[in-house]
Amino acid sequence: MKNVSKKTLGECAEILPGVLEQKKAGIEPVILNAVLPNQLTAAGIVGEYGTVQRISETRIEFLKAGDVLIKRLNPDCAVVFTDENFKAVASANVFVIRPDAGVLDPFYLAFILENSKALNRISQRSGIGTAVSAVTVTQIENCEIPVPSLEQQLKIGSLWQCARKRTVLLEKMISENNRLLRSISENLYQ
């Protein structure tokens, strides 16, 4: 690919940590919708949103369409937040990567994070020798990625979205196929 520069994520995106809960006796908390780590899957955001309790909504970054979400612990996928009409925050164990629209396409970024194994490289740098790996804002900011032209990024991002949709459909077909085979097998013994 021609004209591909390399940049760190810190140069072309803002990295935001998730929102911590706050509770204080005698103060009625504000309940916010939140994206939880277990909702982030290769199929996108699945399941119902969780909640986070805060003393107030001040100084909170709500998710915006185009934000890329990754788990803080054992990051295994990148999900692009697309629900413009839903007011939500990222929970404490989710990082938000907000790409600079003039430099980085969010779907391209999600593709790069997943398919170049960037998430594995970031979490390996954490130095944790246990089964749980964790990433920090600094590690994400220092992650170097290839940055082709926006036109090329848009094409790659679109292909990634199509491939992801195809994968989800194939998984549903396999699941339905297995369900049908189990049904046939169970009916034979009745």
mmCIF file of C-alpha atoms in Angstrom:
data_model
loop_
_atom_site.group_PDB
_atom_site.id
_atom_site.type_symbol
_atom_site.label_atom_id
_atom_site.label_comp_id
_atom_site.label_asym_id
_atom_site.label_seq_id
_atom_site.Cartn_x
_atom_site.Cartn_y
_atom_site.Cartn_z
ATOM 1 C CA MET A 1 0.000 0.000 0.000
ATOM 2 C CA LYS A 2 1.398 3.381 -0.984
ATOM 3 C CA ASN A 3 1.890 6.381 1.267
ATOM 4 C CA VAL A 4 1.379 4.654 4.591
ATOM 5 C CA SER A 5 2.787 6.562 7.519
ATOM 6 C CA LYS A 6 3.082 5.212 11.043
ATOM 7 C CA LYS A 7 1.673 7.091 13.998
ATOM 8 C CA THR A 8 0.945 6.356 17.605
ATOM 9 C CA LEU A 9 -2.676 6.266 18.682
ATOM 10 C CA GLY A 10 -1.938 9.195 20.989
ATOM 11 C CA GLU A 11 -1.077 11.299 17.919
ATOM 12 C CA CYS A 12 -4.318 10.606 16.082
ATOM 13 C CA ALA A 13 -6.901 9.819 18.769
ATOM 14 C CA GLU A 14 -7.989 10.799 22.241
ATOM 15 C CA ILE A 15 -7.903 7.951 24.771
ATOM 16 C CA LEU A 16 -10.541 8.150 27.504
ATOM 17 C CA PRO A 17 -10.835 5.837 30.494
ATOM 18 C CA GLY A 18 -14.256 4.545 31.482
ATOM 19 C CA VAL A 19 -16.364 6.144 34.193
ATOM 20 C CA LEU A 20 -15.884 5.076 37.796
ATOM 21 C CA GLU A 21 -18.852 4.763 40.095
ATOM 22 C CA GLN A 22 -19.301 7.351 42.839
ATOM 23 C CA LYS A 23 -21.476 6.960 45.888
ATOM 24 C CA LYS A 24 -21.905 9.309 48.797
ATOM 25 C CA ALA A 25 -24.169 8.855 51.777
ATOM 26 C CA GLY A 26 -27.127 11.200 51.730
ATOM 27 C CA ILE A 27 -26.782 12.109 48.045
ATOM 28 C CA GLU A 28 -29.164 10.601 45.518
ATOM 29 C CA PRO A 29 -26.953 9.187 42.726
ATOM 30 C CA VAL A 30 -27.385 9.913 39.032
ATOM 31 C CA ILE A 31 -27.855 6.621 37.181
ATOM 32 C CA LEU A 32 -26.142 6.521 33.761
ATOM 33 C CA ASN A 33 -26.426 3.898 31.032
ATOM 34 C CA ALA A 34 -23.075 2.215 30.562
ATOM 35 C CA VAL A 35 -21.363 -0.118 28.113
ATOM 36 C CA LEU A 36 -19.913 -3.000 30.111
ATOM 37 C CA PRO A 37 -16.858 -5.092 29.133
ATOM 38 C CA ASN A 38 -18.920 -8.284 28.748
ATOM 39 C CA GLN A 39 -21.019 -6.532 26.088
ATOM 40 C CA LEU A 40 -18.026 -6.051 23.780
ATOM 41 C CA THR A 41 -17.842 -8.995 21.391
ATOM 42 C CA ALA A 42 -16.743 -9.691 17.835
ATOM 43 C CA ALA A 43 -20.423 -9.256 16.931
ATOM 44 C CA GLY A 44 -20.441 -5.714 18.360
ATOM 45 C CA ILE A 45 -22.212 -4.503 21.497
ATOM 46 C CA VAL A 46 -24.536 -7.274 22.662
ATOM 47 C CA GLY A 47 -27.018 -7.532 25.496
ATOM 48 C CA GLU A 48 -28.522 -4.868 27.671
ATOM 49 C CA TYR A 49 -26.597 -1.824 28.793
ATOM 50 C CA GLY A 50 -25.537 -1.714 32.400
ATOM 51 C CA THR A 51 -25.572 1.278 34.708
ATOM 52 C CA VAL A 52 -23.077 3.394 36.577
ATOM 53 C CA GLN A 53 -23.965 5.466 39.632
ATOM 54 C CA ARG A 54 -22.435 8.926 39.919
ATOM 55 C CA ILE A 55 -22.869 11.853 42.279
ATOM 56 C CA SER A 56 -23.324 14.121 39.249
ATOM 57 C CA GLU A 57 -23.031 14.159 35.463
ATOM 58 C CA THR A 58 -20.415 16.898 35.431
ATOM 59 C CA ARG A 59 -17.106 16.189 33.711
ATOM 60 C CA ILE A 60 -18.381 12.985 32.139
ATOM 61 C CA GLU A 61 -17.581 12.085 28.540
ATOM 62 C CA PHE A 62 -20.617 10.487 26.956
ATOM 63 C CA LEU A 63 -20.003 8.118 24.069
ATOM 64 C CA LYS A 64 -20.173 9.544 20.572
ATOM 65 C CA ALA A 65 -20.818 7.761 17.289
ATOM 66 C CA GLY A 66 -17.422 6.669 15.984
ATOM 67 C CA ASP A 67 -15.850 5.989 19.379
ATOM 68 C CA VAL A 68 -13.881 2.736 19.390
ATOM 69 C CA LEU A 69 -14.306 0.687 22.573
ATOM 70 C CA ILE A 70 -11.907 -1.914 23.972
ATOM 71 C CA LYS A 71 -11.815 -3.845 27.229
ATOM 72 C CA ARG A 72 -9.274 -2.836 29.863
ATOM 73 C CA LEU A 73 -8.797 -6.461 30.943
ATOM 74 C CA ASN A 74 -8.058 -9.166 28.367
ATOM 75 C CA PRO A 75 -8.819 -7.004 25.320
ATOM 76 C CA ASP A 76 -9.872 -9.283 22.473
ATOM 77 C CA CYS A 77 -11.941 -7.126 20.135
ATOM 78 C CA ALA A 78 -12.609 -3.542 19.153
ATOM 79 C CA VAL A 79 -16.159 -2.256 18.789
ATOM 80 C CA VAL A 80 -17.274 0.957 17.103
ATOM 81 C CA PHE A 81 -20.060 2.729 18.985
ATOM 82 C CA THR A 82 -22.681 3.738 16.419
ATOM 83 C CA ASP A 83 -25.806 4.583 18.421
ATOM 84 C CA GLU A 84 -25.937 8.381 18.044
ATOM 85 C CA ASN A 85 -29.281 8.693 19.828
ATOM 86 C CA PHE A 86 -28.396 6.744 22.984
ATOM 87 C CA LYS A 87 -26.780 8.577 25.893
ATOM 88 C CA ALA A 88 -24.285 6.222 27.512
ATOM 89 C CA VAL A 89 -20.832 6.130 29.063
ATOM 90 C CA ALA A 90 -18.118 3.507 29.067
ATOM 91 C CA SER A 91 -17.855 1.659 32.370
ATOM 92 C CA ALA A 92 -14.621 1.668 34.351
ATOM 93 C CA ASN A 93 -13.220 -1.425 32.603
ATOM 94 C CA VAL A 94 -13.701 -0.088 29.080
ATOM 95 C CA PHE A 95 -11.444 2.346 27.236
ATOM 96 C CA VAL A 96 -12.761 4.768 24.638
ATOM 97 C CA ILE A 97 -10.534 5.614 21.683
ATOM 98 C CA ARG A 98 -11.949 8.712 19.976
ATOM 99 C CA PRO A 99 -10.221 9.048 16.571
ATOM 100 C CA ASP A 100 -9.443 12.430 15.050
ATOM 101 C CA ALA A 101 -11.939 12.440 12.154
ATOM 102 C CA GLY A 102 -9.485 14.179 9.842
ATOM 103 C CA VAL A 103 -6.817 11.521 10.369
ATOM 104 C CA LEU A 104 -8.378 8.206 11.335
ATOM 105 C CA ASP A 105 -11.567 6.327 10.366
ATOM 106 C CA PRO A 106 -13.070 4.494 13.372
ATOM 107 C CA PHE A 107 -13.867 1.304 11.440
ATOM 108 C CA TYR A 108 -10.329 1.201 10.029
ATOM 109 C CA LEU A 109 -8.983 1.676 13.567
ATOM 110 C CA ALA A 110 -11.136 -1.195 14.875
ATOM 111 C CA PHE A 111 -9.869 -3.366 11.993
ATOM 112 C CA ILE A 112 -6.242 -2.509 12.804
ATOM 113 C CA LEU A 113 -6.672 -3.149 16.515
ATOM 114 C CA GLU A 114 -8.238 -6.566 15.926
ATOM 115 C CA ASN A 115 -6.464 -7.883 12.867
ATOM 116 C CA SER A 116 -2.931 -6.691 13.364
ATOM 117 C CA LYS A 117 -2.970 -8.166 16.852
ATOM 118 C CA ALA A 118 -2.311 -4.681 18.225
ATOM 119 C CA LEU A 119 -4.481 -5.504 21.234
ATOM 120 C CA ASN A 120 -2.269 -8.511 22.000
ATOM 121 C CA ARG A 121 0.892 -6.416 21.659
ATOM 122 C CA ILE A 122 -0.489 -3.743 23.967
ATOM 123 C CA SER A 123 -1.604 -6.209 26.627
ATOM 124 C CA GLN A 124 1.653 -8.205 26.435
ATOM 125 C CA ARG A 125 3.555 -5.035 27.285
ATOM 126 C CA SER A 126 1.661 -4.865 30.559
ATOM 127 C CA GLY A 127 4.090 -7.395 31.988
ATOM 128 C CA ILE A 128 1.411 -9.297 33.842
ATOM 129 C CA GLY A 129 2.354 -12.959 34.017
ATOM 130 C CA THR A 130 -1.075 -14.204 35.013
ATOM 131 C CA ALA A 131 -3.984 -15.289 32.837
ATOM 132 C CA VAL A 132 -5.387 -11.764 33.078
ATOM 133 C CA SER A 133 -3.751 -9.058 31.007
ATOM 134 C CA ALA A 134 -4.520 -5.384 31.426
ATOM 135 C CA VAL A 135 -3.856 -2.286 29.359
ATOM 136 C CA THR A 136 -3.363 1.313 30.393
ATOM 137 C CA VAL A 137 -4.033 4.636 28.701
ATOM 138 C CA THR A 138 -0.278 5.110 28.201
ATOM 139 C CA GLN A 139 0.096 1.728 26.497
ATOM 140 C CA ILE A 140 -2.764 2.530 24.135
ATOM 141 C CA GLU A 141 -1.381 6.003 23.394
ATOM 142 C CA ASN A 142 2.036 4.543 22.540
ATOM 143 C CA CYS A 143 0.673 1.834 20.233
ATOM 144 C CA GLU A 144 2.019 2.465 16.731
ATOM 145 C CA ILE A 145 -0.328 1.827 13.807
ATOM 146 C CA PRO A 146 -0.124 2.243 10.019
ATOM 147 C CA VAL A 147 -2.100 5.272 8.810
ATOM 148 C CA PRO A 148 -2.854 5.246 5.062
ATOM 149 C CA SER A 149 -4.940 7.948 3.375
ATOM 150 C CA LEU A 150 -8.489 8.443 4.650
ATOM 151 C CA GLU A 151 -9.803 7.148 1.324
ATOM 152 C CA GLN A 152 -7.911 3.877 1.795
ATOM 153 C CA GLN A 153 -9.001 3.701 5.437
ATOM 154 C CA LEU A 154 -12.669 4.065 4.465
ATOM 155 C CA LYS A 155 -12.344 1.202 1.969
ATOM 156 C CA ILE A 156 -10.618 -1.065 4.483
ATOM 157 C CA GLY A 157 -13.109 -0.116 7.211
ATOM 158 C CA SER A 158 -16.042 -0.944 4.912
ATOM 159 C CA LEU A 159 -14.534 -4.324 4.042
ATOM 160 C CA TRP A 160 -14.010 -5.038 7.736
ATOM 161 C CA GLN A 161 -17.663 -4.200 8.503
ATOM 162 C CA CYS A 162 -18.850 -6.539 5.722
ATOM 163 C CA ALA A 163 -16.552 -9.322 6.892
ATOM 164 C CA ARG A 164 -17.807 -8.911 10.452
ATOM 165 C CA LYS A 165 -21.443 -9.099 9.333
ATOM 166 C CA ARG A 166 -20.667 -12.201 7.287
ATOM 167 C CA THR A 167 -18.983 -13.831 10.296
ATOM 168 C CA VAL A 168 -22.014 -13.140 12.499
ATOM 169 C CA LEU A 169 -24.358 -14.574 9.858
ATOM 170 C CA LEU A 170 -22.197 -17.685 9.444
ATOM 171 C CA GLU A 171 -22.154 -18.232 13.213
ATOM 172 C CA LYS A 172 -25.961 -17.979 13.285
ATOM 173 C CA MET A 173 -26.222 -20.461 10.398
ATOM 174 C CA ILE A 174 -23.915 -22.938 12.158
ATOM 175 C CA SER A 175 -25.885 -22.565 15.377
ATOM 176 C CA GLU A 176 -29.193 -23.158 13.560
ATOM 177 C CA ASN A 177 -27.700 -26.133 11.710
ATOM 178 C CA ASN A 178 -26.570 -27.673 15.012
ATOM 179 C CA ARG A 179 -30.001 -27.029 16.541
ATOM 180 C CA LEU A 180 -31.711 -28.811 13.637
ATOM 181 C CA LEU A 181 -29.373 -31.801 13.881
ATOM 182 C CA ARG A 182 -29.991 -32.076 17.652
ATOM 183 C CA SER A 183 -33.732 -31.921 17.037
ATOM 184 C CA ILE A 184 -33.554 -34.747 14.496
ATOM 185 C CA SER A 185 -31.424 -36.829 16.837
ATOM 186 C CA GLU A 186 -33.778 -36.246 19.784
ATOM 187 C CA ASN A 187 -36.828 -37.149 17.667
ATOM 188 C CA LEU A 188 -35.282 -40.492 16.732
ATOM 189 C CA TYR A 189 -35.385 -41.619 20.370
ATOM 190 C CA GLN A 190 -39.005 -40.685 21.022
#
